[in-house]
Coordinates of C-alpha atoms in Angstrom, one line a residue:
M1 CA -20.8 25.3 0.7
P2 CA -17.8 23.9 -1.3
K3 CA -18.6 20.8 -3.3
E4 CA -16.9 17.5 -2.5
P5 CA -15.2 16.0 -5.6
N6 CA -17.4 13.3 -7.1
K7 CA -15.5 10.0 -6.7
S8 CA -18.3 7.7 -7.8
S9 CA -19.1 6.4 -11.2
N10 CA -21.1 3.3 -12.0
E11 CA -20.2 3.3 -15.7
E12 CA -18.4 -0.1 -15.7
G13 CA -17.3 0.4 -19.3
K14 CA -15.5 3.6 -18.5
K15 CA -11.8 3.7 -19.4
V16 CA -9.2 2.8 -16.8
D17 CA -7.4 6.1 -17.2
D18 CA -10.6 8.1 -16.5
K19 CA -11.4 6.1 -13.4
A20 CA -7.9 6.3 -12.1
S21 CA -7.8 10.0 -12.5
E22 CA -11.1 10.3 -10.7
D23 CA -10.1 8.2 -7.7
S24 CA -6.5 8.8 -7.3
T25 CA -6.5 11.6 -4.8
G26 CA -5.0 10.5 -1.5
Q27 CA -5.0 6.8 -2.4
T28 CA -1.5 6.0 -3.5
D29 CA 0.4 6.0 -0.1
G30 CA 2.9 8.6 -1.4
S31 CA 4.0 6.5 -4.4
E32 CA 2.7 9.2 -6.8
E33 CA 4.7 11.9 -5.1
L34 CA 7.8 9.8 -5.0
L35 CA 7.6 9.1 -8.7
R36 CA 7.0 12.8 -9.4
K37 CA 10.1 13.5 -7.4
R38 CA 11.9 10.9 -9.4
I39 CA 10.9 12.8 -12.6
R40 CA 12.5 15.9 -11.2
T41 CA 15.7 14.3 -9.7
N42 CA 16.4 12.2 -12.7
T43 CA 16.3 15.0 -15.2
P44 CA 20.0 15.7 -16.0
S45 CA 21.4 19.0 -14.8
P46 CA 22.6 21.4 -17.4
H47 CA 25.9 21.5 -15.5
R48 CA 26.5 17.8 -15.6
Q49 CA 29.1 16.8 -18.1
T50 CA 28.1 13.6 -20.0
P51 CA 29.3 12.3 -23.3
P52 CA 26.8 13.0 -26.1
S53 CA 24.9 10.0 -27.3
S54 CA 21.8 11.3 -29.0
P55 CA 20.2 14.6 -29.6
S56 CA 18.6 16.0 -26.5
K57 CA 14.8 15.9 -26.4
F58 CA 13.1 19.0 -25.2
V59 CA 10.3 18.2 -22.7
T60 CA 7.5 20.6 -22.3
V61 CA 5.6 21.3 -19.1
E62 CA 2.5 19.8 -20.7
E63 CA 4.4 16.5 -21.4
L64 CA 5.6 16.3 -17.9
M65 CA 2.1 16.9 -16.5
E66 CA 0.8 14.2 -18.8
T67 CA 3.5 11.8 -17.7
A68 CA 2.7 12.5 -14.0
K69 CA -1.0 11.9 -14.7
G70 CA -0.1 8.6 -16.4
V71 CA 2.1 7.6 -13.4
T72 CA -0.8 8.4 -11.1
N73 CA -3.2 6.3 -13.1
M74 CA -0.7 3.4 -13.2
V75 CA -0.2 3.5 -9.4
L76 CA -3.9 3.4 -8.7
A77 CA -4.5 0.6 -11.3
H78 CA -1.6 -1.4 -9.7
E79 CA -3.0 -0.9 -6.2
I80 CA -6.4 -2.1 -7.3
T81 CA -4.9 -5.1 -9.0
V82 CA -2.5 -6.4 -6.4
N83 CA -4.4 -5.4 -3.3
G84 CA -7.6 -7.4 -3.1
G85 CA -8.8 -5.4 -0.1
F86 CA -8.2 -2.0 -1.7
Q87 CA -10.9 0.5 -0.8
I88 CA -11.3 4.2 -1.2
K89 CA -11.5 5.9 2.2
P90 CA -12.8 9.4 3.0
T91 CA -10.0 11.8 4.0
E92 CA -10.3 14.1 6.9
P93 CA -7.9 16.8 8.1
A94 CA -5.8 15.8 11.1
E95 CA -7.4 16.7 14.5
G96 CA -6.1 20.1 15.7
S97 CA -4.7 21.0 12.3
L98 CA -5.1 24.4 10.7
E99 CA -6.9 22.8 7.7
K100 CA -9.5 21.2 10.0
H101 CA -9.9 24.5 11.9
V102 CA -10.5 26.5 8.7
K103 CA -12.9 23.9 7.4
E104 CA -15.0 24.0 10.6
I105 CA -15.1 27.8 10.5
V106 CA -16.2 27.9 6.8
H107 CA -18.9 25.2 7.3
K108 CA -20.2 26.8 10.5
A109 CA -20.5 30.2 8.7
F110 CA -22.4 28.6 5.8
W111 CA -24.9 26.7 8.0
D112 CA -25.4 29.7 10.2
C113 CA -26.2 31.8 7.2
L114 CA -28.6 29.1 5.9
E115 CA -30.4 29.1 9.3
A116 CA -30.6 32.9 9.3
Q117 CA -32.1 33.0 5.8
L118 CA -34.7 30.3 6.7
N119 CA -35.7 32.2 9.9
D120 CA -36.3 35.4 8.0
D121 CA -39.8 36.6 7.5
P122 CA -40.5 35.7 4.7
P123 CA -37.9 32.9 4.5
V124 CA -35.0 33.3 2.0
Y125 CA -34.2 30.2 0.1
E126 CA -31.0 31.3 -1.8
H127 CA -28.6 29.0 0.1
A128 CA -31.2 26.2 0.4
I129 CA -31.7 26.1 -3.4
K130 CA -27.9 25.9 -4.0
L131 CA -27.8 22.9 -1.6
V132 CA -30.6 21.3 -3.5
G133 CA -28.6 21.8 -6.7
E134 CA -25.6 20.1 -5.3
I135 CA -27.7 17.2 -4.0
K136 CA -29.3 16.9 -7.4
E137 CA -25.9 16.6 -9.1
T138 CA -24.8 14.0 -6.6
L139 CA -27.9 11.9 -7.0
L140 CA -27.6 12.0 -10.8
S141 CA -24.0 10.9 -10.6
F142 CA -25.1 7.7 -8.9
L143 CA -27.2 6.7 -12.0
M144 CA -26.1 4.4 -14.7
P145 CA -26.8 5.4 -18.3
S146 CA -29.6 2.9 -18.6
Q147 CA -31.6 4.5 -15.7
A148 CA -33.2 7.2 -17.9
R149 CA -36.6 7.0 -16.0
L150 CA -35.0 7.7 -12.6
K151 CA -33.0 10.5 -14.2
G152 CA -36.2 12.0 -15.5
Q153 CA -37.9 11.8 -12.0
I154 CA -35.0 13.5 -10.3
E155 CA -34.8 16.2 -13.0
E156 CA -38.5 16.9 -12.6
A157 CA -38.7 16.8 -8.8
L158 CA -35.6 18.9 -8.3
D159 CA -36.1 21.4 -11.1
L160 CA -34.2 24.4 -9.8
S161 CA -36.0 26.9 -12.0
L162 CA -39.4 25.7 -10.7
I163 CA -38.2 25.6 -7.1
Q164 CA -36.9 29.2 -7.5
Q165 CA -40.3 30.3 -8.8
Q166 CA -42.1 28.6 -5.9
A167 CA -39.7 30.3 -3.5
E168 CA -40.3 33.7 -5.0
N169 CA -44.1 33.2 -4.8
G170 CA -44.0 31.9 -1.3
A171 CA -45.2 28.4 -2.4
L172 CA -42.1 26.4 -1.7
D173 CA -42.4 23.4 0.6
I174 CA -38.8 22.7 1.4
G175 CA -39.7 19.8 3.6
K176 CA -41.4 18.1 0.7
V177 CA -38.3 18.6 -1.4
A178 CA -36.2 17.1 1.4
Q179 CA -38.4 14.0 1.7
F180 CA -38.1 13.3 -2.1
I181 CA -34.3 13.5 -1.6
I182 CA -34.4 11.1 1.3
D183 CA -36.6 8.7 -0.7
T184 CA -34.2 8.7 -3.6
M185 CA -31.2 8.2 -1.3
G186 CA -33.0 5.2 0.2
A187 CA -33.4 3.7 -3.3
F188 CA -29.6 4.2 -4.2
C189 CA -27.8 3.5 -0.9
A190 CA -26.0 0.4 0.0
P191 CA -27.8 -1.9 2.6
C192 CA -25.3 -0.7 5.3
R193 CA -26.7 2.9 4.9
D194 CA -30.4 2.0 5.3
K195 CA -30.4 2.8 9.0
E196 CA -28.8 6.2 8.5
V197 CA -31.2 7.1 5.8
R198 CA -34.2 6.1 7.9
K199 CA -32.9 8.4 10.7
L200 CA -33.1 11.3 8.3
R201 CA -36.9 11.0 8.2
D202 CA -37.1 11.8 12.0
I203 CA -35.2 15.1 11.7
T204 CA -37.6 18.1 11.7
D205 CA -35.1 21.0 11.8
I206 CA -34.4 21.9 8.1
V207 CA -30.8 23.0 8.7
L208 CA -29.9 19.9 10.7
L209 CA -31.6 17.8 8.1
F210 CA -29.6 19.2 5.2
R211 CA -26.4 18.8 7.2
S212 CA -27.3 15.2 7.9
I213 CA -28.2 14.6 4.2
F214 CA -24.8 15.8 3.1
A215 CA -23.1 13.6 5.7
V216 CA -24.9 10.5 4.5
L217 CA -24.3 11.5 0.8
D218 CA -20.6 11.7 1.5
K219 CA -20.6 8.1 2.7
M220 CA -22.7 7.0 -0.2
K221 CA -20.1 8.6 -2.6
V222 CA -17.4 6.4 -1.0
D223 CA -19.7 3.4 -1.2
M224 CA -20.4 3.9 -4.9
A225 CA -16.7 4.6 -5.6
N226 CA -15.7 1.3 -4.0
F227 CA -18.5 -0.5 -5.9
A228 CA -17.0 1.0 -9.1
V229 CA -13.5 -0.3 -8.0
S230 CA -14.8 -3.8 -7.4
S231 CA -16.5 -3.7 -10.8
L232 CA -13.3 -2.5 -12.4
R233 CA -11.0 -5.1 -10.8
P234 CA -11.9 -8.0 -13.1
H235 CA -11.2 -5.8 -16.1
L236 CA -7.9 -4.7 -14.6
L237 CA -6.8 -8.2 -13.9
Q238 CA -7.3 -9.1 -17.5
H239 CA -5.4 -6.2 -18.9
S240 CA -3.2 -5.0 -16.0
V241 CA 0.1 -6.4 -17.3
E242 CA -0.1 -4.7 -20.7
Y243 CA -1.6 -1.5 -19.2
E244 CA 1.2 -1.0 -16.6
R245 CA 3.9 -1.9 -19.1
N246 CA 2.6 0.6 -21.6
K247 CA 2.2 3.3 -19.0
F248 CA 5.8 2.7 -17.8
Q249 CA 7.1 2.8 -21.4
G250 CA 5.4 6.2 -21.8
F251 CA 7.1 7.4 -18.6
L252 CA 10.4 6.0 -20.0
N253 CA 10.0 7.8 -23.3
T254 CA 9.8 11.0 -21.4
Q255 CA 12.6 10.2 -18.9
P256 CA 15.1 7.9 -20.7
N257 CA 17.2 7.6 -17.5
A258 CA 14.3 6.3 -15.4
L259 CA 15.8 2.9 -15.0
N260 CA 19.1 4.0 -13.4
F261 CA 18.2 2.6 -9.9
T262 CA 16.9 -0.6 -11.4
Q263 CA 20.1 -1.2 -13.3
K264 CA 22.2 -0.5 -10.2
W265 CA 19.9 -2.9 -8.2
L266 CA 20.4 -5.7 -10.7
Q267 CA 24.1 -4.9 -11.0
E268 CA 24.7 -5.4 -7.3
S269 CA 22.7 -8.6 -7.3
A270 CA 24.7 -10.0 -10.2
D271 CA 27.9 -9.0 -8.5
S272 CA 26.9 -10.9 -5.3
V273 CA 25.6 -14.0 -7.0
L274 CA 28.5 -14.4 -9.4
R275 CA 31.0 -14.1 -6.5
G276 CA 29.0 -16.3 -4.2
A277 CA 28.1 -13.6 -1.6
D278 CA 24.3 -14.2 -2.0
G279 CA 24.5 -18.0 -2.0
G280 CA 25.1 -18.1 -5.8
T281 CA 27.9 -20.0 -7.4
A282 CA 30.8 -18.1 -8.9
G283 CA 32.1 -19.4 -12.1
S284 CA 31.3 -19.1 -15.8
P285 CA 30.0 -15.8 -16.9
G286 CA 27.5 -17.3 -19.2
T287 CA 24.1 -15.7 -19.7
S288 CA 22.0 -18.9 -19.4
S289 CA 18.3 -18.5 -18.5
Q290 CA 19.0 -20.2 -15.1
L291 CA 21.7 -17.8 -14.2
L292 CA 19.6 -14.8 -15.2
L293 CA 16.7 -16.1 -13.1
N294 CA 19.0 -16.7 -10.2
V295 CA 20.4 -13.2 -10.3
H296 CA 16.9 -11.8 -10.7
N297 CA 15.4 -13.8 -7.8
H298 CA 18.3 -12.8 -5.5
A299 CA 17.7 -9.2 -6.5
Y300 CA 14.1 -9.4 -5.1
L301 CA 15.5 -10.9 -1.8
R302 CA 17.8 -7.9 -1.5
L303 CA 14.7 -5.7 -1.4
L304 CA 13.9 -7.4 1.9
H305 CA 17.2 -6.1 3.3
W306 CA 17.2 -2.7 1.6
E307 CA 19.7 -0.3 3.2
H308 CA 20.2 2.2 0.3
G309 CA 17.4 4.6 1.3
M310 CA 13.9 4.8 0.0
D311 CA 14.8 7.4 -2.6
N312 CA 17.1 4.9 -4.4
F313 CA 14.5 2.2 -4.6
P314 CA 14.4 0.5 -8.1
E315 CA 11.9 2.2 -10.3
T316 CA 10.3 -1.0 -11.5
V317 CA 9.2 -2.0 -7.9
L318 CA 8.6 1.5 -6.6
M319 CA 4.8 1.0 -6.5
D320 CA 5.3 -1.9 -4.1
R321 CA 8.0 -0.2 -2.0
G322 CA 5.6 -0.1 1.0
R323 CA 4.8 -3.8 0.7
F324 CA 8.5 -4.7 0.6
L325 CA 9.3 -2.5 3.5
E326 CA 6.4 -4.0 5.5
M327 CA 7.8 -7.5 4.8
Q328 CA 11.3 -6.4 5.7
L329 CA 10.2 -5.1 9.1
E330 CA 8.2 -8.3 9.8
L331 CA 11.1 -10.5 8.8
E332 CA 13.4 -8.6 11.1
R333 CA 11.0 -9.3 13.9
L334 CA 10.7 -13.0 13.0
V335 CA 14.5 -13.4 12.8
L336 CA 14.8 -12.3 16.4
M337 CA 11.8 -14.3 17.5
A338 CA 13.1 -17.5 15.9
S339 CA 16.6 -16.9 17.2
V340 CA 15.5 -16.5 20.8
L341 CA 13.3 -19.6 20.7
L342 CA 16.1 -21.6 19.1
I343 CA 18.4 -20.6 21.9
V344 CA 15.9 -21.4 24.6
Y345 CA 15.2 -24.9 23.2
N346 CA 18.9 -25.7 22.7
S347 CA 19.6 -24.5 26.2
A348 CA 16.8 -26.3 28.0
G349 CA 17.3 -29.5 26.1
E350 CA 15.0 -32.5 26.1
A351 CA 13.2 -31.4 29.3
I352 CA 10.9 -29.0 27.5
S353 CA 10.8 -30.5 24.0
G354 CA 7.3 -31.7 23.2
L355 CA 5.6 -30.0 26.3
P356 CA 2.2 -29.0 25.1
G357 CA 1.5 -25.3 24.8
L358 CA 5.0 -24.2 25.9
M359 CA 6.2 -23.1 22.5
D360 CA 3.1 -20.9 21.9
T361 CA 3.5 -19.3 25.3
L362 CA 7.1 -18.5 24.8
K363 CA 6.5 -17.3 21.3
N364 CA 3.7 -15.0 22.3
T365 CA 5.8 -13.5 25.1
V366 CA 8.6 -12.7 22.6
R367 CA 6.2 -11.3 20.1
V368 CA 4.5 -9.0 22.6
L369 CA 7.9 -7.6 23.9
L370 CA 9.1 -7.0 20.3
V371 CA 5.9 -5.4 19.0
D372 CA 7.4 -1.9 19.2
M373 CA 10.9 -2.8 17.9
H374 CA 10.6 -0.4 14.9
T375 CA 9.5 2.6 16.8
P376 CA 11.8 5.4 18.1
S377 CA 11.0 4.6 21.7
F378 CA 12.2 1.0 21.4
K379 CA 15.2 0.3 23.6
A380 CA 16.9 -3.0 22.5
D381 CA 19.0 -3.6 25.6
E382 CA 16.1 -3.2 28.0
T383 CA 13.8 -5.2 25.9
F384 CA 16.1 -8.2 25.5
T385 CA 16.9 -8.1 29.2
A386 CA 13.1 -8.3 29.8
I387 CA 12.7 -11.1 27.3
G388 CA 15.5 -13.1 29.1
E389 CA 13.9 -12.5 32.6
K390 CA 10.4 -13.4 31.4
L391 CA 11.3 -16.5 29.5
C392 CA 13.4 -17.9 32.4
L393 CA 10.4 -17.3 34.7
E394 CA 8.0 -19.1 32.3
L395 CA 10.5 -22.0 31.8
G396 CA 11.0 -22.4 35.5
E397 CA 7.2 -22.6 36.1
C398 CA 6.8 -25.1 33.3
L399 CA 9.6 -27.3 34.5
T400 CA 8.2 -27.4 38.0
Q401 CA 4.7 -28.1 36.8
H402 CA 5.9 -31.1 34.9
G403 CA 8.1 -32.5 37.6
F404 CA 11.5 -31.5 36.3
S405 CA 14.3 -29.9 38.2
P406 CA 14.1 -26.1 38.1
F407 CA 16.6 -24.1 36.0
H408 CA 19.9 -23.7 37.9
P409 CA 20.8 -19.9 38.4
D410 CA 24.0 -20.4 36.4
R411 CA 22.1 -21.8 33.4
Q412 CA 19.5 -19.0 33.7
N413 CA 22.3 -16.4 33.6
A414 CA 23.9 -18.1 30.6
L415 CA 20.5 -18.2 28.8
K416 CA 19.9 -14.5 29.5
G417 CA 23.3 -13.6 28.1
Q418 CA 22.7 -15.6 24.9
I419 CA 19.3 -13.9 24.5
A420 CA 20.8 -10.5 25.0
A421 CA 23.5 -11.2 22.4
V422 CA 21.2 -12.4 19.7
K423 CA 19.9 -8.8 19.0
S424 CA 23.2 -8.1 17.1
Q425 CA 23.1 -8.9 13.4
D426 CA 26.6 -10.3 13.7
N427 CA 25.5 -12.9 16.2
P428 CA 26.1 -16.4 14.7
I429 CA 22.6 -17.6 15.6
H430 CA 21.0 -14.4 14.3
K431 CA 23.0 -14.9 11.0
L432 CA 22.1 -18.6 10.7
V433 CA 18.4 -18.0 11.2
D434 CA 18.4 -15.1 8.7
S435 CA 20.3 -17.2 6.1
R436 CA 17.8 -20.1 6.5
I437 CA 14.8 -17.6 6.1
Q438 CA 16.4 -16.2 2.9
A439 CA 16.8 -19.7 1.5
Y440 CA 13.3 -20.6 2.4
L441 CA 11.8 -17.5 0.7
L442 CA 14.0 -18.1 -2.4
G443 CA 12.1 -21.4 -2.8
F444 CA 8.9 -19.5 -3.3
L445 CA 10.4 -17.7 -6.3
E446 CA 11.4 -20.8 -8.2
P447 CA 9.4 -21.3 -11.4
G448 CA 7.0 -24.1 -11.9
P449 CA 3.2 -24.5 -12.1
H450 CA 1.3 -25.5 -8.9
R451 CA 4.5 -25.6 -6.8
S452 CA 3.8 -26.4 -3.2
P453 CA 5.5 -24.3 -0.5
P454 CA 9.1 -25.4 0.3
A455 CA 9.8 -27.3 3.5
V456 CA 10.4 -25.1 6.5
P457 CA 14.1 -25.3 7.5
G458 CA 15.2 -26.6 10.9
G459 CA 14.8 -24.1 13.7
L460 CA 12.1 -22.1 11.9
V461 CA 9.1 -24.3 12.6
P462 CA 7.8 -22.0 15.4
I463 CA 7.5 -19.2 12.8
G464 CA 6.6 -21.4 9.9
K465 CA 3.1 -20.0 9.4
E466 CA 4.2 -16.4 9.4
L467 CA 7.0 -17.2 6.9
E468 CA 4.7 -19.0 4.6
D469 CA 2.4 -16.1 4.5
I470 CA 5.3 -13.8 3.6
G471 CA 6.5 -16.2 1.0
I472 CA 3.1 -16.4 -0.7
K473 CA 2.8 -12.6 -0.7
L474 CA 6.4 -12.2 -2.0
S475 CA 5.8 -14.7 -4.8
H476 CA 2.6 -12.9 -5.9
L477 CA 4.4 -9.5 -6.0
V478 CA 7.5 -10.9 -7.8
N479 CA 5.6 -12.9 -10.4
F480 CA 3.4 -9.9 -11.3
N481 CA 6.4 -7.6 -11.4
K482 CA 8.3 -9.9 -13.7
L483 CA 5.3 -10.2 -16.1
V484 CA 5.0 -6.4 -16.3
Y485 CA 8.6 -5.4 -16.6
S486 CA 10.1 -8.5 -18.3
P487 CA 11.0 -6.6 -21.5
F488 CA 13.0 -4.0 -19.5
Y489 CA 14.6 -6.6 -17.2
Q490 CA 15.8 -8.9 -20.0
K491 CA 18.3 -6.6 -21.6
I492 CA 19.5 -5.1 -18.3
L493 CA 20.1 -8.6 -16.8
Q494 CA 22.0 -9.8 -19.8
D495 CA 24.2 -6.7 -19.9
V496 CA 25.0 -6.8 -16.1
V497 CA 25.6 -10.6 -16.0
Q498 CA 27.9 -10.4 -19.1
A499 CA 29.8 -7.5 -17.6
E500 CA 30.2 -9.2 -14.2
G501 CA 31.1 -12.5 -15.8
S502 CA 33.8 -10.9 -17.9
A503 CA 35.2 -9.2 -14.9
A504 CA 35.3 -12.4 -13.0
T505 CA 37.0 -14.3 -15.8
W506 CA 39.6 -11.5 -16.2
T507 CA 40.3 -11.6 -12.5
A508 CA 40.6 -15.4 -12.4
S509 CA 42.9 -15.3 -15.5
N510 CA 45.2 -12.8 -13.8
K511 CA 45.4 -14.9 -10.6
S512 CA 46.3 -18.0 -12.6
D513 CA 49.0 -16.1 -14.4
D514 CA 50.4 -15.0 -11.0

């Protein structure tokens, strides 16, 4: 039976790199593969004509593999640091996949062979002893270095040489061996596994018992790995900034052009801020700290409207790409929700303002109908027609219930038309709501200790709680990212702001001459 990779380690003092290497498989949401791809795509082609600047550095396969390993470790350490709920989860092949089918065939063949051997007369214990050896290794891996007495007990009770001799002499009691294994598992397992371990004692069929033991051990491996992660997190929090910065510097040493997309990202932000397109103030091209901060903060907001494709995402925020995308999708939904509610309340006027529970009812209706807006099956025209119909119905019932005149059909049709139009990003109300949300989120990025959340702008109160949650999440990501990559950002920001400022001054000078 193929061994499962051991993902558990209780040695709290073990180095971060070792732990990251051990636990990295399948836990990085594709970030590792994307960075590996970046390594390949950013390596200059021998056919690309570029001016010589410094002697080319020959990179060996071993260096690239070491860099990829470092990136993997950095991704995992970052995930553990920024995601308080991070947990290692067992991976299973997809249902109906070839991998799952092959796995089932191999496992069935193994267990069938074990059953045939144990049913022989006399029984053959070749496979059973191999299983005991694997179980022994797993149990020993759960131990801490200080648990020498328990290690000695396991070594003695599961002495494979002795077990082999007993089997050859017909004196092996495999049931007794299994009971020792179960007792030891009960001593090591997390409280949530106690019930599953107790059930093992009721199994009399040896083959089924071994299968069940391995099933519980697989869960215990994950439990122990997550315990190791929780033990590792405080250490990472203390050293994560320096650790990630050093890892990225090592990556940059191997791939000197690994900040290309970051520079382009900051360049576009500087261009927008200095020309007033992102709410910045065009003018002097100075490189004051406030101007640099303004450009940098607007750059992070641009990640919430990213339209350049995921392969062009800035390298310095690549590990949080999924988090920024998640916020972007949620903000798109909130913009539509707030726009629709603003239209409804402006259309219905004072008649519905202050009515208890109405806002929550309307908001929930819109949320439910927009829940699939980012899926391929979503049909915007049909959905916003349904939203208009449903809200007009709910408004009519509410007005009647509180003694107001019902909505006139003409007003209903006008309201439905406004709701249908708001799905367009060019719609004035859509643009207004989006602009206010961006200004609100920008307030979370302003520096200052113990800053309270900014005031929710007018028209956004119905989604205030959701926006505050996003703002807090955004500020945590941005602040940590700035701490890690500040040495890399500083020079890039100064260069791009000076370049954009010089261009703006030259343009203004030419216009004045004209």
